[in-house]
Structure formats: C-alpha cells, structure tokens
C-alpha cells in the first residue's frame, strides 16, 4: 500500500483482490506514487453557469471538505467582490487544511488574495496564442513578465505559490517551457497544468506532463476539463506521468461541461490504483448531495460513484448475481459502504424472481415459488407501463396473490 501522509484518516478499507484476477492480473507495480486532492468546487465549481453559493453554503462545503481530509481548498477569487473576499477570509481562518485564493497576474488580485489570509495563492496567465491575442490582449513577453512579478510578490509575502499557464494544452510547447522556467526561477512551489478547454487525451496529456517535468522543479498539479468526457482519465494520466496533485470539483461541476470529479478521482486512486489518498471516502455521497442542493445542478442517476443508480440493480441476471455475491456485477474494489451509499435492488420491467423474493422476504413475507413467479409477473407488467414499483405496490401485489407473512413479523407489526 502506498501511503499519503495525513493525520485525519485513521484507517482505510482494504482493497478487495477479485478485480485483479484475469486480464488485470499482470499489474504488479504501483502506477501512481501519491495522490493529493486540490478541490476547486468553491471557485471553478461555482463558475458553473447559473450557479451561486451563499456565504453559509460555501462555509458548510468547505467545512466538510476540511473534515474529510482534502489537501487544498480553493475557496474563491478574493478580488471578485467584498462578499467573496469575506467568504475566502472566513474559510481560511476556520479550516485546518491549506486554503487557496485565485489571482490573475495583476497587482490588485495578488494583494487581495494575500490580504484574505490564505496559505496559498494561485496565480494564472493565458499562454496559448488565441487567448493571449483575443482574451488577454498581451504579448508573450508581457505574459512572462507579469507571471514572474506575481510569483515573486506572493513568495515575498511568505505563502505557497501555484502558477498556472492557462490553456496549457493549446500552448506552443517552446513558450510553455519558457514561462515555466521563468516562474520556476521566481520561486513557484507548484505549477498547475490546465486543460482549460478539455481537449487533451490521456496519452497526450501524460506526454505533456513528462515534458513539463523537464522545465520546472516545482511540484506538478493538473486541472482537467470534461468537454469530451475525459477529465478524470486525464487527471489519472497526469498522476501516472508524475503529477502530485489534481484539481477537482464535487460532482464534476464547473465551466461548460465541468471538471474532473472529486469523487471519481479519489475513488479511482483508492480502488483502481491502491493509493491511500487520505480522504474519508465514507462521506463522499453526503458531500455530493450537499453540493447538488447548493449548486442546483442535479446529479445524473448514472453518474459514477455518487449517482443514484451507481449501486442499484434491476436486471434479473445482475440482481441475482449481486444477491449471491456483490462482486459479480459490481467493481469489487468499490462498494457502496466505501462511499457512504447503499445498494438497492430496483423492481421493474427487467426484474427477476431473485430480486422479488428478496424484497418480499425483506418486507416480512414468506412466499412460495409459485407466489414469487406470480408476483414477479405482475411487477414486470407494471414496470412495462413505466410505473414505479414501490414497496407499497409490491405489498399490494403480495396480498392480491395471497402471500403469507412471517408470524413473528406480524406480531412485531401488531
């Protein structure tokens, strides 16, 4: 087990080995050495269109992230407004983890971040030709000059400094190397490589991180966007290539299609790569629901890890297998208990007799084989009409068929 230093998490649920039989049995050496989590839910996540967190919501989310052992919390963009500055300041004062404030390579931004009391300042500047020309309206020389000055000012103030060459994956490699070397000389502690427009692929992104390592002595952080659904894969490829940290957001919220998802990156590290992130994963579902409510962005039912279908089964073959052994049709290395969720057997059009029998027995019935078949037929027909088969509906079917209840169960109910 590769350990990530932390004082927050007392124990880790051991990885189950069934997953590594068969085609994955050849994986014998660690692919990732360590995993740090930089959460940007309160900054990039809040930049989701039509999303705004209240002061109390930001404080509550930050407190939960802190309690879970998140390594860095990017609390916001302090220069943005008085309310934002106050929220960032209060989060920095109230949490034990490292709190970060974002700043453009502009004096007032850097000073606002420093005045807010954060332990890390994250400065960024556009580096791709298109953004330099049509967004920042600056030359490459000006970008380097401003980046160096901002890094030096933050270092002078005694805080950790992260530098981001924005749109790095669309930046000329020679210029990327130039600005990384300049900010490295200025004392940057971290360099964040952002796939700002989500155009990277895992192989290409890993190659870029290896190139970056040749031009900086700073620790490497990655920030992947999900425009093509590759954000988590790119974040993990970054780790494989030597990055120490990934920027993520809860439920993957953020600009456009969002960011690499906190829950996906953490559980991939824990369950697929066997790296102890130091995160209390048992609160992941709780955290997801909190952000879902505050952001007003619904979590899709089929969302990995935290979607309501992530550990739900309706298909007869799948449900029967899972009832016998959950590893048959679940990953095996990630269980609902690991993320604070519950397994559910859903009744509907695709339900088999095994699920119906289990649900009947869980409800206190003692069905015969014939009764199970009849109730199953009714469940399938009802589900085929796109009706939801609730416990009350199942109970009605059982009573119509004449299924008896367990005597002890009846006495308890009486």
mmCIF file of C-alpha atoms in Angstrom:
data_model
loop_
_atom_site.group_PDB
_atom_site.id
_atom_site.type_symbol
_atom_site.label_atom_id
_atom_site.label_comp_id
_atom_site.label_asym_id
_atom_site.label_seq_id
_atom_site.Cartn_x
_atom_site.Cartn_y
_atom_site.Cartn_z
ATOM 1 C CA UNK A 1 0.000 0.000 0.000
ATOM 2 C CA UNK A 2 1.341 3.410 -0.987
ATOM 3 C CA UNK A 3 0.685 5.855 1.839
ATOM 4 C CA UNK A 4 -0.090 9.558 1.552
ATOM 5 C CA UNK A 5 0.821 11.380 4.751
ATOM 6 C CA UNK A 6 -2.240 12.523 6.662
ATOM 7 C CA UNK A 7 -3.335 12.858 10.259
ATOM 8 C CA UNK A 8 -7.035 12.813 9.513
ATOM 9 C CA UNK A 9 -7.861 9.339 8.368
ATOM 10 C CA UNK A 10 -7.390 6.603 10.913
ATOM 11 C CA UNK A 11 -8.000 3.563 8.765
ATOM 12 C CA UNK A 12 -8.616 2.533 5.203
ATOM 13 C CA UNK A 13 -10.878 -0.222 3.954
ATOM 14 C CA UNK A 14 -8.565 -2.778 2.305
ATOM 15 C CA UNK A 15 -8.842 -3.160 -1.439
ATOM 16 C CA UNK A 16 -10.510 -6.367 -2.485
ATOM 17 C CA UNK A 17 -8.440 -8.558 -4.794
ATOM 18 C CA UNK A 18 -11.072 -10.116 -7.061
ATOM 19 C CA UNK A 19 -10.747 -7.236 -9.520
ATOM 20 C CA UNK A 20 -7.120 -8.055 -10.195
ATOM 21 C CA UNK A 21 -7.700 -11.590 -11.347
ATOM 22 C CA UNK A 22 -7.865 -12.402 -15.052
ATOM 23 C CA UNK A 23 -6.982 -9.682 -17.532
ATOM 24 C CA UNK A 24 -5.611 -7.292 -14.908
ATOM 25 C CA UNK A 25 -3.514 -9.828 -13.024
ATOM 26 C CA UNK A 26 -0.336 -8.520 -14.661
ATOM 27 C CA UNK A 27 -0.481 -5.257 -12.661
ATOM 28 C CA UNK A 28 2.184 -5.843 -10.042
ATOM 29 C CA UNK A 29 3.966 -2.496 -9.669
ATOM 30 C CA UNK A 30 2.463 0.752 -8.343
ATOM 31 C CA UNK A 31 1.483 3.036 -11.226
ATOM 32 C CA UNK A 32 0.993 6.106 -9.016
ATOM 33 C CA UNK A 33 3.145 7.062 -6.052
ATOM 34 C CA UNK A 34 0.895 9.545 -4.269
ATOM 35 C CA UNK A 35 -2.327 11.464 -4.745
ATOM 36 C CA UNK A 36 -3.175 14.894 -3.392
ATOM 37 C CA UNK A 37 -6.578 16.467 -3.885
ATOM 38 C CA UNK A 38 -6.983 20.181 -4.642
ATOM 39 C CA UNK A 39 -10.699 20.947 -4.514
ATOM 40 C CA UNK A 40 -11.965 23.856 -6.611
ATOM 41 C CA UNK A 41 -15.699 23.373 -6.071
ATOM 42 C CA UNK A 42 -15.977 26.772 -4.393
ATOM 43 C CA UNK A 43 -14.131 28.554 -7.222
ATOM 44 C CA UNK A 44 -14.299 26.805 -10.608
ATOM 45 C CA UNK A 45 -17.322 24.802 -9.493
ATOM 46 C CA UNK A 46 -19.214 27.961 -8.621
ATOM 47 C CA UNK A 47 -18.380 29.322 -12.076
ATOM 48 C CA UNK A 48 -20.871 26.816 -13.491
ATOM 49 C CA UNK A 49 -23.488 28.726 -15.467
ATOM 50 C CA UNK A 50 -26.454 29.743 -13.280
ATOM 51 C CA UNK A 51 -24.709 28.623 -10.075
ATOM 52 C CA UNK A 52 -24.033 30.737 -6.996
ATOM 53 C CA UNK A 53 -23.273 29.581 -3.462
ATOM 54 C CA UNK A 54 -24.422 31.571 -0.476
ATOM 55 C CA UNK A 55 -21.963 32.505 2.252
ATOM 56 C CA UNK A 56 -23.350 29.754 4.505
ATOM 57 C CA UNK A 57 -23.207 27.168 1.721
ATOM 58 C CA UNK A 58 -19.566 27.965 0.991
ATOM 59 C CA UNK A 59 -18.715 27.672 4.673
ATOM 60 C CA UNK A 60 -20.572 24.359 5.039
ATOM 61 C CA UNK A 61 -18.995 22.814 1.932
ATOM 62 C CA UNK A 62 -15.543 23.978 2.998
ATOM 63 C CA UNK A 63 -16.016 22.566 6.494
ATOM 64 C CA UNK A 64 -16.998 19.163 5.087
ATOM 65 C CA UNK A 65 -14.079 19.124 2.650
ATOM 66 C CA UNK A 66 -11.790 20.009 5.537
ATOM 67 C CA UNK A 67 -13.172 17.287 7.806
ATOM 68 C CA UNK A 68 -12.776 14.719 5.023
ATOM 69 C CA UNK A 69 -9.065 15.451 4.710
ATOM 70 C CA UNK A 70 -8.969 17.359 1.420
ATOM 71 C CA UNK A 71 -5.428 18.613 0.913
ATOM 72 C CA UNK A 72 -6.198 22.049 -0.567
ATOM 73 C CA UNK A 73 -9.448 24.010 -0.792
ATOM 74 C CA UNK A 74 -9.570 26.759 -3.395
ATOM 75 C CA UNK A 75 -12.102 28.935 -1.594
ATOM 76 C CA UNK A 76 -12.640 31.521 -4.305
ATOM 77 C CA UNK A 77 -11.415 34.585 -6.181
ATOM 78 C CA UNK A 78 -10.879 37.179 -3.411
ATOM 79 C CA UNK A 79 -10.701 40.256 -5.648
ATOM 80 C CA UNK A 80 -14.057 39.434 -7.248
ATOM 81 C CA UNK A 81 -16.249 41.160 -4.639
ATOM 82 C CA UNK A 82 -16.426 42.130 -0.976
ATOM 83 C CA UNK A 83 -18.661 39.131 -0.276
ATOM 84 C CA UNK A 84 -16.212 36.776 -1.996
ATOM 85 C CA UNK A 85 -13.293 38.266 -0.081
ATOM 86 C CA UNK A 86 -15.138 37.804 3.219
ATOM 87 C CA UNK A 87 -16.054 34.191 2.454
ATOM 88 C CA UNK A 88 -12.493 33.300 1.464
ATOM 89 C CA UNK A 89 -11.105 35.018 4.571
ATOM 90 C CA UNK A 90 -13.502 33.246 6.899
ATOM 91 C CA UNK A 91 -12.849 29.849 5.328
ATOM 92 C CA UNK A 92 -9.099 30.400 5.612
ATOM 93 C CA UNK A 93 -9.486 31.265 9.298
ATOM 94 C CA UNK A 94 -11.857 28.400 10.120
ATOM 95 C CA UNK A 95 -10.262 25.383 8.410
ATOM 96 C CA UNK A 96 -7.216 23.294 9.212
ATOM 97 C CA UNK A 97 -6.332 22.398 5.628
ATOM 98 C CA UNK A 98 -4.491 24.643 3.172
ATOM 99 C CA UNK A 99 -6.831 27.277 1.727
ATOM 100 C CA UNK A 100 -6.046 28.818 -1.660
ATOM 101 C CA UNK A 101 -7.132 32.040 -3.327
ATOM 102 C CA UNK A 102 -7.087 32.631 -7.081
ATOM 103 C CA UNK A 103 -5.472 35.704 -8.665
ATOM 104 C CA UNK A 104 -4.775 36.958 -12.143
ATOM 105 C CA UNK A 105 -1.254 38.239 -12.742
ATOM 106 C CA UNK A 106 -2.477 41.670 -11.663
ATOM 107 C CA UNK A 107 -1.243 43.527 -8.576
ATOM 108 C CA UNK A 108 -4.677 44.122 -7.070
ATOM 109 C CA UNK A 109 -5.614 40.449 -7.465
ATOM 110 C CA UNK A 110 -2.476 39.218 -5.755
ATOM 111 C CA UNK A 111 -2.810 41.758 -2.931
ATOM 112 C CA UNK A 112 -6.458 40.818 -2.373
ATOM 113 C CA UNK A 113 -5.533 37.139 -2.148
ATOM 114 C CA UNK A 114 -2.743 37.893 0.319
ATOM 115 C CA UNK A 115 -4.992 40.148 2.408
ATOM 116 C CA UNK A 116 -7.623 37.405 2.623
ATOM 117 C CA UNK A 117 -5.274 35.306 4.750
ATOM 118 C CA UNK A 118 -4.983 32.250 2.508
ATOM 119 C CA UNK A 119 -1.973 29.967 2.812
ATOM 120 C CA UNK A 120 -1.622 29.536 -0.949
ATOM 121 C CA UNK A 121 -2.017 31.999 -3.816
ATOM 122 C CA UNK A 122 -2.821 30.572 -7.239
ATOM 123 C CA UNK A 123 -1.767 32.977 -9.998
ATOM 124 C CA UNK A 124 -2.595 32.357 -13.634
ATOM 125 C CA UNK A 125 -1.995 33.865 -17.042
ATOM 126 C CA UNK A 126 -3.086 32.860 -20.538
ATOM 127 C CA UNK A 127 -0.323 31.254 -22.590
ATOM 128 C CA UNK A 128 -1.988 29.994 -25.782
ATOM 129 C CA UNK A 129 -1.785 32.233 -28.830
ATOM 130 C CA UNK A 130 -5.554 32.522 -29.139
ATOM 131 C CA UNK A 131 -6.091 33.553 -25.532
ATOM 132 C CA UNK A 132 -3.129 35.925 -25.469
ATOM 133 C CA UNK A 133 -4.391 37.697 -28.586
ATOM 134 C CA UNK A 134 -8.150 37.660 -28.105
ATOM 135 C CA UNK A 135 -8.704 37.406 -24.349
ATOM 136 C CA UNK A 136 -5.730 38.826 -22.504
ATOM 137 C CA UNK A 137 -4.611 41.192 -25.324
ATOM 138 C CA UNK A 138 -0.974 40.820 -24.337
ATOM 139 C CA UNK A 139 2.281 39.630 -25.873
ATOM 140 C CA UNK A 140 4.187 36.570 -24.758
ATOM 141 C CA UNK A 141 6.853 38.804 -23.251
ATOM 142 C CA UNK A 142 4.228 40.646 -21.190
ATOM 143 C CA UNK A 143 2.737 37.360 -20.000
ATOM 144 C CA UNK A 144 6.113 36.135 -18.766
ATOM 145 C CA UNK A 145 6.901 39.464 -17.093
ATOM 146 C CA UNK A 146 3.568 39.615 -15.245
ATOM 147 C CA UNK A 147 3.745 35.964 -14.225
ATOM 148 C CA UNK A 148 7.216 36.351 -12.744
ATOM 149 C CA UNK A 149 6.282 39.539 -10.891
ATOM 150 C CA UNK A 150 3.165 37.942 -9.390
ATOM 151 C CA UNK A 151 5.009 34.810 -8.268
ATOM 152 C CA UNK A 152 7.766 36.905 -6.714
ATOM 153 C CA UNK A 153 5.279 39.115 -4.855
ATOM 154 C CA UNK A 154 3.415 36.166 -3.367
ATOM 155 C CA UNK A 155 6.669 34.434 -2.410
ATOM 156 C CA UNK A 156 7.843 37.638 -0.763
ATOM 157 C CA UNK A 157 4.706 37.534 1.385
ATOM 158 C CA UNK A 158 5.659 34.077 2.662
ATOM 159 C CA UNK A 159 2.819 31.969 1.231
ATOM 160 C CA UNK A 160 2.866 28.943 -1.045
ATOM 161 C CA UNK A 161 2.582 29.910 -4.695
ATOM 162 C CA UNK A 162 0.973 27.992 -7.539
ATOM 163 C CA UNK A 163 1.427 29.167 -11.112
ATOM 164 C CA UNK A 164 -0.924 28.189 -13.935
ATOM 165 C CA UNK A 165 -0.212 28.696 -17.644
ATOM 166 C CA UNK A 166 -3.867 28.858 -18.664
ATOM 167 C CA UNK A 167 -4.796 26.831 -21.761
ATOM 168 C CA UNK A 168 -1.544 24.900 -21.438
ATOM 169 C CA UNK A 169 -2.733 22.073 -23.692
ATOM 170 C CA UNK A 170 -3.185 24.534 -26.570
ATOM 171 C CA UNK A 171 0.043 26.422 -25.876
ATOM 172 C CA UNK A 172 3.174 26.260 -28.041
ATOM 173 C CA UNK A 173 5.490 23.857 -26.206
ATOM 174 C CA UNK A 174 8.543 26.105 -26.538
ATOM 175 C CA UNK A 175 6.719 29.046 -24.984
ATOM 176 C CA UNK A 176 5.267 26.811 -22.284
ATOM 177 C CA UNK A 177 8.797 25.720 -21.388
ATOM 178 C CA UNK A 178 9.958 29.344 -21.348
ATOM 179 C CA UNK A 179 7.296 30.585 -18.934
ATOM 180 C CA UNK A 180 7.624 27.529 -16.693
ATOM 181 C CA UNK A 181 11.369 28.037 -16.383
ATOM 182 C CA UNK A 182 10.878 31.742 -15.644
ATOM 183 C CA UNK A 183 8.313 31.132 -12.888
ATOM 184 C CA UNK A 184 10.424 28.303 -11.525
ATOM 185 C CA UNK A 185 13.338 30.728 -11.161
ATOM 186 C CA UNK A 186 10.936 33.152 -9.459
ATOM 187 C CA UNK A 187 10.213 30.529 -6.802
ATOM 188 C CA UNK A 188 6.896 28.905 -7.702
ATOM 189 C CA UNK A 189 6.167 25.999 -5.346
ATOM 190 C CA UNK A 190 3.575 24.430 -7.597
ATOM 191 C CA UNK A 191 2.856 24.545 -11.310
ATOM 192 C CA UNK A 192 -0.651 23.694 -12.413
ATOM 193 C CA UNK A 193 -1.068 22.361 -15.967
ATOM 194 C CA UNK A 194 -4.655 23.105 -17.000
ATOM 195 C CA UNK A 195 -6.506 21.538 -19.903
ATOM 196 C CA UNK A 196 -8.657 24.646 -19.929
ATOM 197 C CA UNK A 197 -10.817 23.728 -22.918
ATOM 198 C CA UNK A 198 -10.911 19.980 -22.313
ATOM 199 C CA UNK A 199 -9.092 18.944 -25.489
ATOM 200 C CA UNK A 200 -6.472 16.622 -24.014
ATOM 201 C CA UNK A 201 -6.431 12.855 -24.292
ATOM 202 C CA UNK A 202 -4.839 10.680 -21.598
ATOM 203 C CA UNK A 203 -1.785 9.668 -23.657
ATOM 204 C CA UNK A 204 -1.106 13.180 -24.918
ATOM 205 C CA UNK A 205 -1.687 14.725 -21.513
ATOM 206 C CA UNK A 206 0.717 12.285 -19.870
ATOM 207 C CA UNK A 207 3.342 13.166 -22.501
ATOM 208 C CA UNK A 208 2.828 16.862 -21.747
ATOM 209 C CA UNK A 209 3.311 16.312 -18.005
ATOM 210 C CA UNK A 210 6.560 14.463 -18.681
ATOM 211 C CA UNK A 211 7.712 17.413 -20.783
ATOM 212 C CA UNK A 212 6.719 19.863 -18.049
ATOM 213 C CA UNK A 213 8.830 17.937 -15.544
ATOM 214 C CA UNK A 214 11.900 18.767 -17.642
ATOM 215 C CA UNK A 215 11.341 22.512 -17.274
ATOM 216 C CA UNK A 216 10.411 23.022 -13.636
ATOM 217 C CA UNK A 217 11.479 21.879 -10.207
ATOM 218 C CA UNK A 218 8.065 22.808 -8.788
ATOM 219 C CA UNK A 219 5.573 20.154 -7.774
ATOM 220 C CA UNK A 220 3.080 19.459 -10.540
ATOM 221 C CA UNK A 221 -0.688 19.806 -10.290
ATOM 222 C CA UNK A 222 -3.190 19.109 -13.085
ATOM 223 C CA UNK A 223 -6.571 20.628 -13.907
ATOM 224 C CA UNK A 224 -8.686 18.718 -16.429
ATOM 225 C CA UNK A 225 -11.952 19.869 -18.007
ATOM 226 C CA UNK A 226 -14.606 17.443 -19.192
ATOM 227 C CA UNK A 227 -15.682 18.727 -22.611
ATOM 228 C CA UNK A 228 -15.151 15.285 -24.157
ATOM 229 C CA UNK A 229 -15.811 13.240 -21.001
ATOM 230 C CA UNK A 230 -12.089 12.604 -20.445
ATOM 231 C CA UNK A 231 -11.387 14.779 -17.396
ATOM 232 C CA UNK A 232 -10.984 12.011 -14.823
ATOM 233 C CA UNK A 233 -8.986 9.865 -17.247
ATOM 234 C CA UNK A 234 -6.708 12.822 -17.959
ATOM 235 C CA UNK A 235 -6.258 13.548 -14.257
ATOM 236 C CA UNK A 236 -5.239 9.951 -13.618
ATOM 237 C CA UNK A 237 -2.915 10.024 -16.639
ATOM 238 C CA UNK A 238 -1.339 13.118 -15.101
ATOM 239 C CA UNK A 239 -0.691 11.216 -11.893
ATOM 240 C CA UNK A 240 0.790 8.298 -13.826
ATOM 241 C CA UNK A 241 3.160 10.728 -15.558
ATOM 242 C CA UNK A 242 4.409 12.203 -12.285
ATOM 243 C CA UNK A 243 1.927 14.852 -11.157
ATOM 244 C CA UNK A 244 1.445 15.007 -7.395
ATOM 245 C CA UNK A 245 -1.952 16.675 -7.237
ATOM 246 C CA UNK A 246 -5.167 17.088 -9.229
ATOM 247 C CA UNK A 247 -7.686 19.902 -9.165
ATOM 248 C CA UNK A 248 -11.213 18.545 -8.930
ATOM 249 C CA UNK A 249 -14.740 19.638 -8.109
ATOM 250 C CA UNK A 250 -17.522 17.758 -6.357
ATOM 251 C CA UNK A 251 -19.936 16.186 -8.864
ATOM 252 C CA UNK A 252 -17.610 17.495 -11.591
ATOM 253 C CA UNK A 253 -19.329 20.898 -11.708
ATOM 254 C CA UNK A 254 -17.576 23.835 -13.325
ATOM 255 C CA UNK A 255 -17.220 25.855 -16.510
ATOM 256 C CA UNK A 256 -19.097 24.390 -19.508
ATOM 257 C CA UNK A 257 -19.089 20.575 -19.093
ATOM 258 C CA UNK A 258 -17.239 20.849 -15.791
ATOM 259 C CA UNK A 259 -14.087 19.445 -14.236
ATOM 260 C CA UNK A 260 -12.622 16.143 -13.180
ATOM 261 C CA UNK A 261 -14.958 14.979 -10.420
ATOM 262 C CA UNK A 262 -13.729 14.819 -6.826
ATOM 263 C CA UNK A 263 -15.468 11.503 -6.212
ATOM 264 C CA UNK A 264 -14.214 9.887 -9.418
ATOM 265 C CA UNK A 265 -10.573 10.882 -8.956
ATOM 266 C CA UNK A 266 -10.493 9.925 -5.268
ATOM 267 C CA UNK A 267 -12.134 6.535 -5.791
ATOM 268 C CA UNK A 268 -10.045 5.773 -8.893
ATOM 269 C CA UNK A 269 -6.918 6.421 -6.831
ATOM 270 C CA UNK A 270 -8.167 4.405 -3.884
ATOM 271 C CA UNK A 271 -9.759 1.448 -5.650
ATOM 272 C CA UNK A 272 -8.037 1.123 -9.028
ATOM 273 C CA UNK A 273 -4.526 2.312 -8.170
ATOM 274 C CA UNK A 274 -4.474 1.239 -4.499
ATOM 275 C CA UNK A 275 -3.204 4.627 -3.298
ATOM 276 C CA UNK A 276 -4.393 5.880 0.072
ATOM 277 C CA UNK A 277 -5.470 9.449 -0.683
ATOM 278 C CA UNK A 278 -6.043 10.279 2.959
ATOM 279 C CA UNK A 279 -9.631 11.260 2.145
ATOM 280 C CA UNK A 280 -12.506 9.969 4.283
ATOM 281 C CA UNK A 281 -14.343 8.356 1.386
ATOM 282 C CA UNK A 282 -17.317 7.328 3.519
ATOM 283 C CA UNK A 283 -18.584 10.920 3.341
ATOM 284 C CA UNK A 284 -18.398 11.240 -0.436
ATOM 285 C CA UNK A 285 -22.120 10.661 -1.029
ATOM 286 C CA UNK A 286 -23.007 13.105 1.756
ATOM 287 C CA UNK A 287 -20.718 15.724 0.193
ATOM 288 C CA UNK A 288 -22.174 15.114 -3.261
ATOM 289 C CA UNK A 289 -25.749 15.646 -2.047
ATOM 290 C CA UNK A 290 -24.701 18.828 -0.237
ATOM 291 C CA UNK A 291 -23.161 20.302 -3.397
ATOM 292 C CA UNK A 292 -26.052 19.093 -5.540
ATOM 293 C CA UNK A 293 -28.510 21.012 -3.378
ATOM 294 C CA UNK A 294 -26.371 24.152 -3.095
ATOM 295 C CA UNK A 295 -25.493 24.300 -6.803
ATOM 296 C CA UNK A 296 -28.961 23.339 -8.029
ATOM 297 C CA UNK A 297 -27.244 21.085 -10.577
ATOM 298 C CA UNK A 298 -28.888 17.627 -10.452
ATOM 299 C CA UNK A 299 -26.563 14.633 -10.262
ATOM 300 C CA UNK A 300 -27.437 12.271 -13.145
ATOM 301 C CA UNK A 301 -28.694 8.897 -11.944
ATOM 302 C CA UNK A 302 -25.909 7.150 -13.879
ATOM 303 C CA UNK A 303 -23.152 9.421 -12.529
ATOM 304 C CA UNK A 304 -20.147 7.319 -11.431
ATOM 305 C CA UNK A 305 -19.731 6.788 -7.672
ATOM 306 C CA UNK A 306 -22.488 9.166 -6.486
ATOM 307 C CA UNK A 307 -25.348 8.689 -8.975
ATOM 308 C CA UNK A 308 -28.454 7.075 -7.564
ATOM 309 C CA UNK A 309 -28.001 4.127 -9.944
ATOM 310 C CA UNK A 310 -24.309 3.616 -9.151
ATOM 311 C CA UNK A 311 -25.104 0.701 -6.821
ATOM 312 C CA UNK A 312 -28.644 -0.109 -7.997
ATOM 313 C CA UNK A 313 -29.704 -3.238 -9.857
ATOM 314 C CA UNK A 314 -32.888 -4.124 -11.750
ATOM 315 C CA UNK A 315 -31.871 -6.640 -14.417
ATOM 316 C CA UNK A 316 -32.711 -10.141 -13.260
ATOM 317 C CA UNK A 317 -29.322 -11.631 -14.157
ATOM 318 C CA UNK A 318 -27.408 -8.806 -12.467
ATOM 319 C CA UNK A 319 -29.551 -8.697 -9.354
ATOM 320 C CA UNK A 320 -29.400 -12.460 -8.899
ATOM 321 C CA UNK A 321 -25.626 -12.386 -9.145
ATOM 322 C CA UNK A 322 -25.247 -9.484 -6.728
ATOM 323 C CA UNK A 323 -27.562 -11.104 -4.184
ATOM 324 C CA UNK A 324 -25.265 -14.129 -4.257
ATOM 325 C CA UNK A 325 -22.012 -12.143 -4.325
ATOM 326 C CA UNK A 326 -21.843 -8.389 -4.900
ATOM 327 C CA UNK A 327 -18.551 -8.739 -6.799
ATOM 328 C CA UNK A 328 -20.333 -10.458 -9.701
ATOM 329 C CA UNK A 329 -21.764 -7.265 -11.188
ATOM 330 C CA UNK A 330 -20.114 -4.519 -9.149
ATOM 331 C CA UNK A 331 -16.440 -3.446 -9.380
ATOM 332 C CA UNK A 332 -15.469 -5.444 -6.292
ATOM 333 C CA UNK A 333 -12.865 -2.864 -5.317
ATOM 334 C CA UNK A 334 -15.503 -0.194 -4.658
ATOM 335 C CA UNK A 335 -18.518 -0.933 -2.503
ATOM 336 C CA UNK A 336 -21.422 1.362 -1.558
ATOM 337 C CA UNK A 337 -20.204 1.337 2.048
ATOM 338 C CA UNK A 338 -16.856 2.807 0.977
ATOM 339 C CA UNK A 339 -18.566 5.975 -0.285
ATOM 340 C CA UNK A 340 -21.383 6.183 2.252
ATOM 341 C CA UNK A 341 -24.068 4.893 -0.121
ATOM 342 C CA UNK A 342 -26.454 1.936 -0.056
ATOM 343 C CA UNK A 343 -27.047 -0.871 -2.514
ATOM 344 C CA UNK A 344 -30.571 -1.018 -3.942
ATOM 345 C CA UNK A 345 -32.498 -3.654 -5.836
ATOM 346 C CA UNK A 346 -34.977 -1.857 -8.049
ATOM 347 C CA UNK A 347 -38.197 -3.551 -9.125
ATOM 348 C CA UNK A 348 -39.431 -3.002 -12.665
ATOM 349 C CA UNK A 349 -39.758 -4.373 -16.177
ATOM 350 C CA UNK A 350 -36.373 -6.141 -16.065
ATOM 351 C CA UNK A 351 -36.693 -7.595 -12.569
ATOM 352 C CA UNK A 352 -36.114 -11.296 -11.960
ATOM 353 C CA UNK A 353 -37.514 -13.670 -9.382
ATOM 354 C CA UNK A 354 -34.451 -13.454 -7.135
ATOM 355 C CA UNK A 355 -34.982 -9.726 -6.549
ATOM 356 C CA UNK A 356 -38.700 -10.136 -5.976
ATOM 357 C CA UNK A 357 -38.152 -12.944 -3.466
ATOM 358 C CA UNK A 358 -35.553 -10.887 -1.589
ATOM 359 C CA UNK A 359 -37.764 -7.808 -1.446
ATOM 360 C CA UNK A 360 -40.754 -9.866 -0.309
ATOM 361 C CA UNK A 361 -38.720 -11.535 2.405
ATOM 362 C CA UNK A 362 -37.251 -8.190 3.484
ATOM 363 C CA UNK A 363 -40.843 -6.963 3.840
ATOM 364 C CA UNK A 364 -41.766 -9.879 6.107
ATOM 365 C CA UNK A 365 -43.437 -12.195 3.563
ATOM 366 C CA UNK A 366 -42.807 -15.915 3.220
ATOM 367 C CA UNK A 367 -43.551 -16.634 -0.456
ATOM 368 C CA UNK A 368 -43.707 -19.984 -2.192
ATOM 369 C CA UNK A 369 -42.001 -20.475 -5.554
ATOM 370 C CA UNK A 370 -45.325 -20.172 -7.387
ATOM 371 C CA UNK A 371 -46.172 -16.990 -5.494
ATOM 372 C CA UNK A 372 -42.794 -15.479 -6.353
ATOM 373 C CA UNK A 373 -43.393 -16.235 -10.049
ATOM 374 C CA UNK A 374 -46.839 -14.623 -9.966
ATOM 375 C CA UNK A 375 -45.676 -11.520 -8.101
ATOM 376 C CA UNK A 376 -42.723 -11.248 -10.498
ATOM 377 C CA UNK A 377 -45.092 -11.345 -13.483
ATOM 378 C CA UNK A 378 -47.147 -8.520 -12.003
ATOM 379 C CA UNK A 379 -44.023 -6.476 -11.221
ATOM 380 C CA UNK A 380 -42.787 -6.857 -14.820
ATOM 381 C CA UNK A 381 -46.143 -5.895 -16.309
ATOM 382 C CA UNK A 382 -46.442 -2.897 -14.011
ATOM 383 C CA UNK A 383 -42.904 -1.768 -14.796
ATOM 384 C CA UNK A 384 -43.514 -2.157 -18.530
ATOM 385 C CA UNK A 385 -46.156 0.542 -18.201
ATOM 386 C CA UNK A 386 -43.382 2.860 -16.896
ATOM 387 C CA UNK A 387 -44.892 2.744 -13.452
ATOM 388 C CA UNK A 388 -42.612 2.775 -10.399
ATOM 389 C CA UNK A 389 -42.789 -0.378 -8.303
ATOM 390 C CA UNK A 390 -42.601 0.891 -4.738
ATOM 391 C CA UNK A 391 -42.694 -1.177 -1.559
ATOM 392 C CA UNK A 392 -46.386 -0.308 -1.222
ATOM 393 C CA UNK A 393 -47.069 -1.592 -4.735
ATOM 394 C CA UNK A 394 -45.116 -4.779 -4.057
ATOM 395 C CA UNK A 395 -47.056 -5.290 -0.809
ATOM 396 C CA UNK A 396 -50.344 -4.862 -2.693
ATOM 397 C CA UNK A 397 -49.290 -7.479 -5.251
ATOM 398 C CA UNK A 398 -48.256 -9.865 -2.468
ATOM 399 C CA UNK A 399 -51.613 -9.505 -0.741
ATOM 400 C CA UNK A 400 -53.529 -9.965 -4.008
ATOM 401 C CA UNK A 401 -51.594 -13.170 -4.679
ATOM 402 C CA UNK A 402 -52.158 -14.326 -1.090
ATOM 403 C CA UNK A 403 -48.557 -14.439 0.109
ATOM 404 C CA UNK A 404 -48.405 -15.102 3.835
ATOM 405 C CA UNK A 405 -46.415 -13.026 6.254
ATOM 406 C CA UNK A 406 -43.961 -14.418 8.762
ATOM 407 C CA UNK A 407 -45.798 -14.905 12.068
ATOM 408 C CA UNK A 408 -43.076 -13.217 14.090
ATOM 409 C CA UNK A 409 -43.075 -10.293 11.702
ATOM 410 C CA UNK A 410 -46.849 -9.960 12.063
ATOM 411 C CA UNK A 411 -46.551 -9.976 15.866
ATOM 412 C CA UNK A 412 -43.919 -7.258 15.755
ATOM 413 C CA UNK A 413 -46.107 -5.155 13.464
ATOM 414 C CA UNK A 414 -49.116 -5.700 15.744
#
